Each structure stands twice: as structure tokens, then as C-alpha cells.
Amino acid sequence: MKRSLLYLALLLIAAGCGNSGNGELTGVPDRPTFYQADPYGMTFIPLGSFTMGTGDQDVPYAQTQQPKTVSLSSFYMDETEITNNEYRQFVYWVRDSLAHTYLGFSQVANAGQVPEHFIIDKKLNDRTGQGPDDPTNFNIDSTGAPVQPEQYIINWKEKIDWRGEKLAQGTPNPVDRLFLPIEERFFHRKEIDSRKLYYRYFWIDLQKAAKASNRWQHQKNAQGQMTGGGGNYSPAIA
């Protein structure tokens, strides 16, 4: 009987310790459960461990390094590595962009006429009128006559005349500069010279950009510039 009363008392005490949620401090209700989403194109690798050292055989008195267990914390890595076909797409993009640029500059832009390999970047011209130093930003034609300074971008819909069929007889094809010289070709095969594939890319060092000394100075006209191979930033001083 005494034991039954003891169990009943413990049950009542345990029931009284619960949170009814009717008090004044209840917290924000109906909050969604937090979930750490994987970054785009990344996959989550959970923490784990592996054995480092020789573990397939145990030779007596071999004086080899003893195996040990190494623990690794969780991290993210690329979901898929770049494939050969994806890299080929990038190389073709660089090749075609250079070909469009050479063909566009070879055409005469009289009276502000836009070459067929270029189109006007209306968005850029409407916003600032002065864009970056782009190869397709020209303000003179092949004769040296001034042309209205506008921003141009590549017209990817225009087909590239690799064989020079649209050129007049005897006119050299501008895209020939992309190919290997005749004396360097294997079995006289006309191939792209990889040394002539130039492209531009941009990167941002967020840690350096977050420093107050590297921020753009609104009261100055000039901006800082990157110098040196290590990416040293020199803030503008005027």
C-alpha cells in the first residue's frame, strides 16, 4: 500500500512539472524548424574518420608507421566535377567570342552603322552611357572617322564566316589569326592556336572588400586599384 502511494505521488509530481504553455513567456509560436540548406551546386559531406597508415598487413619488426585514426569535420564540396564536354563548351565560347570580335572590327562602321557581329547594349547605354573597357566598345571606324560612342556586345545569332565566303576575293579572313601558323601545323591540319585564346574573368575578395580601408570613398572622384600578383589593393587618395 505504501509503495502504491509512493508511485502515485511521483506520478503527480512528474505531471506537475510539465509546461502547459499558458504562461506569459511562451516564445514565438509556430516558428518553422531551422534547416541548413546546401549551397547551390554543393553537396554535404558528414563528419567521419578514417585509418591513416598501412593497415592491410602487419609485418613483424618492419618499423613502419603505425596506423592511426584521423577524424574529419563535416564540409561541403562540389556536387559534380567539371567534365571534358563542359570544358569544351567553355573553350568554344572563348573561340567564338574572339572570332565575332575580329570579324566585327574588320567591318567598316560608317555613320555609326553597327557591324552585323555587334549589337548595341541598350541597357548599359541607358544606365550610364559609359561602360567598361570592352573590346566591342569602339568609337572610330576602320578609316579613322569618329563614330557615336556607344556600348556594343557580341551578336551571338550571327554566324561566323570561318572560310571567308562573304569576303571579297583576295581579302584575308580576320579569324585566320586564331589558327596555328602553317609552319607549326601537324600534317597541315588547320587547328586553333590555344596560345591565342584570351578571356577575362572577375573575382572578389570579400574579406578584403569588407575592410573599411578598402571601401570606395564617396567624397573622392577616384577609386582604388588592384596592384601586384597577390591582389594588393591601394585605396584612392586625392
Tab-separated table of C-alpha atoms in Angstrom:
chain	number	residue	atom	x	y	z
A	1	MET	CA	0.000	0.000	0.000
A	2	LYS	CA	2.791	2.408	0.915
A	3	ARG	CA	4.575	1.587	-2.332
A	4	SER	CA	1.433	2.336	-4.344
A	5	LEU	CA	1.047	5.700	-2.636
A	6	LEU	CA	4.708	6.487	-3.395
A	7	TYR	CA	4.238	5.710	-7.084
A	8	LEU	CA	1.108	7.864	-7.183
A	9	ALA	CA	2.932	10.797	-5.578
A	10	LEU	CA	5.815	10.547	-8.038
A	11	LEU	CA	3.343	10.467	-10.919
A	12	LEU	CA	1.593	13.615	-9.673
A	13	ILE	CA	4.922	15.416	-9.251
A	14	ALA	CA	6.018	14.469	-12.771
A	15	ALA	CA	2.721	15.663	-14.218
A	16	GLY	CA	3.018	18.983	-12.412
A	17	CYS	CA	6.476	19.665	-13.855
A	18	GLY	CA	5.173	19.907	-17.422
A	19	ASN	CA	4.856	23.226	-19.309
A	20	SER	CA	1.252	23.975	-20.128
A	21	GLY	CA	2.162	26.841	-22.468
A	22	ASN	CA	-0.419	29.117	-20.909
A	23	GLY	CA	2.040	31.381	-19.116
A	24	GLU	CA	3.151	34.870	-20.136
A	25	LEU	CA	6.512	33.734	-21.571
A	26	THR	CA	5.634	31.219	-24.254
A	27	GLY	CA	8.007	32.217	-27.058
A	28	VAL	CA	7.048	32.942	-30.638
A	29	PRO	CA	4.514	30.271	-31.663
A	30	ASP	CA	4.507	28.314	-34.918
A	31	ARG	CA	8.129	29.000	-35.789
A	32	PRO	CA	9.397	26.746	-38.596
A	33	THR	CA	12.144	24.293	-37.863
A	34	PHE	CA	15.554	25.593	-38.951
A	35	TYR	CA	17.124	23.690	-41.813
A	36	GLN	CA	20.588	24.395	-43.184
A	37	ALA	CA	20.162	24.340	-46.948
A	38	ASP	CA	23.036	23.124	-49.078
A	39	PRO	CA	24.742	25.831	-51.157
A	40	TYR	CA	23.930	25.794	-54.853
A	41	GLY	CA	25.898	23.121	-56.670
A	42	MET	CA	27.375	21.743	-53.438
A	43	THR	CA	26.825	18.551	-51.502
A	44	PHE	CA	27.180	17.970	-47.756
A	45	ILE	CA	29.843	15.546	-46.549
A	46	PRO	CA	29.130	14.438	-42.946
A	47	LEU	CA	31.822	14.105	-40.325
A	48	GLY	CA	33.655	10.817	-40.089
A	49	SER	CA	37.005	9.149	-39.561
A	50	PHE	CA	39.471	7.026	-41.479
A	51	THR	CA	42.557	4.985	-40.723
A	52	MET	CA	45.796	6.543	-41.974
A	53	GLY	CA	48.774	4.272	-42.490
A	54	THR	CA	49.385	0.697	-43.529
A	55	GLY	CA	46.506	-1.483	-42.471
A	56	ASP	CA	46.431	-4.331	-44.963
A	57	GLN	CA	49.355	-6.260	-43.452
A	58	ASP	CA	51.265	-6.497	-40.187
A	59	VAL	CA	54.914	-7.393	-40.793
A	60	PRO	CA	56.823	-8.100	-37.558
A	61	TYR	CA	59.752	-5.741	-36.868
A	62	ALA	CA	59.058	-3.818	-40.082
A	63	GLN	CA	59.472	-0.451	-38.323
A	64	THR	CA	56.731	1.050	-40.459
A	65	GLN	CA	54.473	3.893	-39.449
A	66	GLN	CA	51.785	2.760	-37.077
A	67	PRO	CA	48.252	3.272	-38.398
A	68	LYS	CA	46.140	5.845	-36.620
A	69	THR	CA	42.575	7.033	-36.806
A	70	VAL	CA	42.010	10.557	-38.120
A	71	SER	CA	38.697	12.371	-37.540
A	72	LEU	CA	37.355	14.892	-40.056
A	73	SER	CA	34.680	17.509	-39.542
A	74	SER	CA	31.803	17.917	-41.962
A	75	PHE	CA	32.237	20.118	-45.042
A	76	TYR	CA	30.773	20.989	-48.436
A	77	MET	CA	32.255	20.106	-51.811
A	78	ASP	CA	31.273	20.421	-55.467
A	79	GLU	CA	28.383	18.178	-56.358
A	80	THR	CA	29.894	17.305	-59.732
A	81	GLU	CA	33.354	17.852	-61.132
A	82	ILE	CA	33.745	19.604	-64.474
A	83	THR	CA	33.563	17.202	-67.385
A	84	ASN	CA	35.578	17.290	-70.600
A	85	ASN	CA	32.475	18.226	-72.568
A	86	GLU	CA	31.678	21.105	-70.204
A	87	TYR	CA	35.247	22.397	-70.526
A	88	ARG	CA	34.930	22.077	-74.305
A	89	GLN	CA	31.857	24.328	-74.133
A	90	PHE	CA	33.932	26.986	-72.360
A	91	VAL	CA	36.747	26.744	-74.933
A	92	TYR	CA	34.250	27.074	-77.789
A	93	TRP	CA	32.727	30.133	-76.119
A	94	VAL	CA	36.146	31.823	-75.908
A	95	ARG	CA	36.942	30.884	-79.508
A	96	ASP	CA	33.628	32.154	-80.890
A	97	SER	CA	33.730	35.389	-78.878
A	98	LEU	CA	37.163	36.219	-80.325
A	99	ALA	CA	36.014	35.340	-83.839
A	100	HIS	CA	32.968	37.619	-83.549
A	101	THR	CA	35.178	40.425	-82.243
A	102	TYR	CA	37.721	40.127	-85.069
A	103	LEU	CA	35.005	39.979	-87.718
A	104	GLY	CA	33.155	42.909	-86.175
A	105	PHE	CA	36.194	45.170	-86.070
A	106	SER	CA	37.081	44.282	-89.638
A	107	GLN	CA	33.814	45.787	-90.884
A	108	VAL	CA	33.537	49.475	-91.615
A	109	ALA	CA	31.151	51.315	-89.264
A	110	ASN	CA	30.391	54.375	-91.369
A	111	ALA	CA	27.992	56.961	-89.922
A	112	GLY	CA	27.533	54.987	-86.750
A	113	GLN	CA	26.462	51.814	-88.546
A	114	VAL	CA	26.704	48.800	-86.256
A	115	PRO	CA	28.568	45.767	-87.689
A	116	GLU	CA	26.485	42.628	-88.032
A	117	HIS	CA	28.579	40.834	-85.407
A	118	PHE	CA	27.821	43.518	-82.789
A	119	ILE	CA	24.605	44.841	-81.275
A	120	ILE	CA	24.043	47.890	-79.113
A	121	ASP	CA	23.770	47.201	-75.400
A	122	LYS	CA	20.706	49.352	-74.751
A	123	LYS	CA	20.588	48.528	-71.062
A	124	LEU	CA	24.157	49.680	-70.497
A	125	ASN	CA	23.769	52.818	-72.600
A	126	ASP	CA	20.512	53.779	-70.901
A	127	ARG	CA	22.026	53.370	-67.442
A	128	THR	CA	25.398	55.097	-67.690
A	129	GLY	CA	26.345	55.672	-71.293
A	130	GLN	CA	29.880	54.685	-70.375
A	131	GLY	CA	30.616	51.040	-69.792
A	132	PRO	CA	33.741	49.044	-69.059
A	133	ASP	CA	36.750	48.946	-71.345
A	134	ASP	CA	35.347	46.242	-73.583
A	135	PRO	CA	36.834	45.160	-76.939
A	136	THR	CA	33.478	45.871	-78.553
A	137	ASN	CA	33.432	49.451	-77.272
A	138	PHE	CA	34.791	51.351	-80.260
A	139	ASN	CA	34.340	54.945	-81.292
A	140	ILE	CA	36.209	55.039	-84.626
A	141	ASP	CA	35.748	53.085	-87.823
A	142	SER	CA	38.412	51.422	-89.935
A	143	THR	CA	39.081	54.691	-91.774
A	144	GLY	CA	39.654	56.617	-88.541
A	145	ALA	CA	36.395	58.561	-88.760
A	146	PRO	CA	34.686	59.158	-85.406
A	147	VAL	CA	31.584	57.131	-84.618
A	148	GLN	CA	28.994	57.760	-81.941
A	149	PRO	CA	30.464	56.292	-78.716
A	150	GLU	CA	28.071	53.549	-77.703
A	151	GLN	CA	28.450	50.253	-75.929
A	152	TYR	CA	28.367	47.138	-78.087
A	153	ILE	CA	28.042	43.476	-77.250
A	154	ILE	CA	28.507	40.372	-79.374
A	155	ASN	CA	25.645	39.308	-81.615
A	156	TRP	CA	25.634	35.564	-80.964
A	157	LYS	CA	22.892	34.976	-83.540
A	158	GLU	CA	25.210	35.949	-86.387
A	159	LYS	CA	27.023	33.008	-87.961
A	160	ILE	CA	30.808	33.039	-88.047
A	161	ASP	CA	32.320	33.024	-91.530
A	162	TRP	CA	35.202	30.646	-90.818
A	163	ARG	CA	36.017	30.104	-94.507
A	164	GLY	CA	35.728	33.752	-95.553
A	165	GLU	CA	32.982	33.075	-98.095
A	166	LYS	CA	31.406	36.514	-97.519
A	167	LEU	CA	34.674	38.382	-98.048
A	168	ALA	CA	35.815	39.848	-101.315
A	169	GLN	CA	38.318	37.857	-103.322
A	170	GLY	CA	41.833	38.418	-102.063
A	171	THR	CA	40.698	39.798	-98.691
A	172	PRO	CA	42.298	37.945	-95.760
A	173	ASN	CA	39.926	36.363	-93.284
A	174	PRO	CA	40.225	38.075	-89.867
A	175	VAL	CA	39.605	34.806	-87.994
A	176	ASP	CA	42.725	33.229	-89.504
A	177	ARG	CA	44.745	34.814	-86.713
A	178	LEU	CA	43.183	32.286	-84.329
A	179	PHE	CA	44.734	29.317	-86.130
A	180	LEU	CA	48.221	27.888	-85.920
A	181	PRO	CA	50.773	29.226	-88.416
A	182	ILE	CA	51.354	26.997	-91.416
A	183	GLU	CA	54.858	26.051	-90.301
A	184	GLU	CA	53.559	24.863	-86.893
A	185	ARG	CA	50.674	22.691	-88.077
A	186	PHE	CA	50.718	18.921	-87.715
A	187	PHE	CA	50.059	17.192	-91.040
A	188	HIS	CA	48.936	20.583	-92.425
A	189	ARG	CA	45.814	20.422	-90.287
A	190	LYS	CA	44.155	23.776	-89.594
A	191	GLU	CA	43.679	23.942	-85.816
A	192	ILE	CA	43.053	26.644	-83.225
A	193	ASP	CA	46.173	28.046	-81.569
A	194	SER	CA	45.497	27.716	-77.831
A	195	ARG	CA	48.052	30.478	-77.140
A	196	LYS	CA	45.681	32.978	-78.732
A	197	LEU	CA	42.614	32.130	-76.647
A	198	TYR	CA	42.316	35.071	-74.279
A	199	TYR	CA	39.425	35.672	-71.913
A	200	ARG	CA	38.598	37.864	-68.946
A	201	TYR	CA	37.220	36.846	-65.585
A	202	PHE	CA	36.409	38.682	-62.381
A	203	TRP	CA	36.721	37.722	-58.735
A	204	ILE	CA	36.021	39.464	-55.439
A	205	ASP	CA	37.946	39.013	-52.210
A	206	LEU	CA	35.068	39.516	-49.782
A	207	GLN	CA	37.310	39.698	-46.715
A	208	LYS	CA	39.431	42.486	-48.185
A	209	ALA	CA	36.401	44.259	-49.597
A	210	ALA	CA	34.760	44.301	-46.153
A	211	LYS	CA	37.625	46.285	-44.603
A	212	ALA	CA	36.949	49.963	-44.080
A	213	SER	CA	40.275	50.946	-45.662
A	214	ASN	CA	39.311	49.257	-48.937
A	215	ARG	CA	35.843	50.703	-49.282
A	216	TRP	CA	35.016	53.159	-52.011
A	217	GLN	CA	35.441	56.725	-50.824
A	218	HIS	CA	32.298	58.591	-51.765
A	219	GLN	CA	33.891	62.005	-51.293
A	220	LYS	CA	36.649	61.186	-53.780
A	221	ASN	CA	36.441	61.055	-57.540
A	222	ALA	CA	38.969	58.244	-57.978
A	223	GLN	CA	38.687	54.679	-56.827
A	224	GLY	CA	41.340	52.307	-55.569
A	225	GLN	CA	43.074	49.847	-57.834
A	226	MET	CA	44.415	46.324	-57.585
A	227	THR	CA	48.195	46.024	-57.956
A	228	GLY	CA	50.590	43.114	-57.748
A	229	GLY	CA	50.091	39.448	-58.399
A	230	GLY	CA	48.900	38.896	-54.843
A	231	GLY	CA	45.958	41.239	-55.298
A	232	ASN	CA	47.150	44.164	-53.169
A	233	TYR	CA	44.561	46.922	-53.004
A	234	SER	CA	45.618	50.570	-52.950
A	235	PRO	CA	42.798	52.859	-51.771
A	236	ALA	CA	42.269	56.069	-53.675
A	237	ILE	CA	43.896	59.161	-52.188
A	238	ALA	CA	43.090	62.601	-53.556
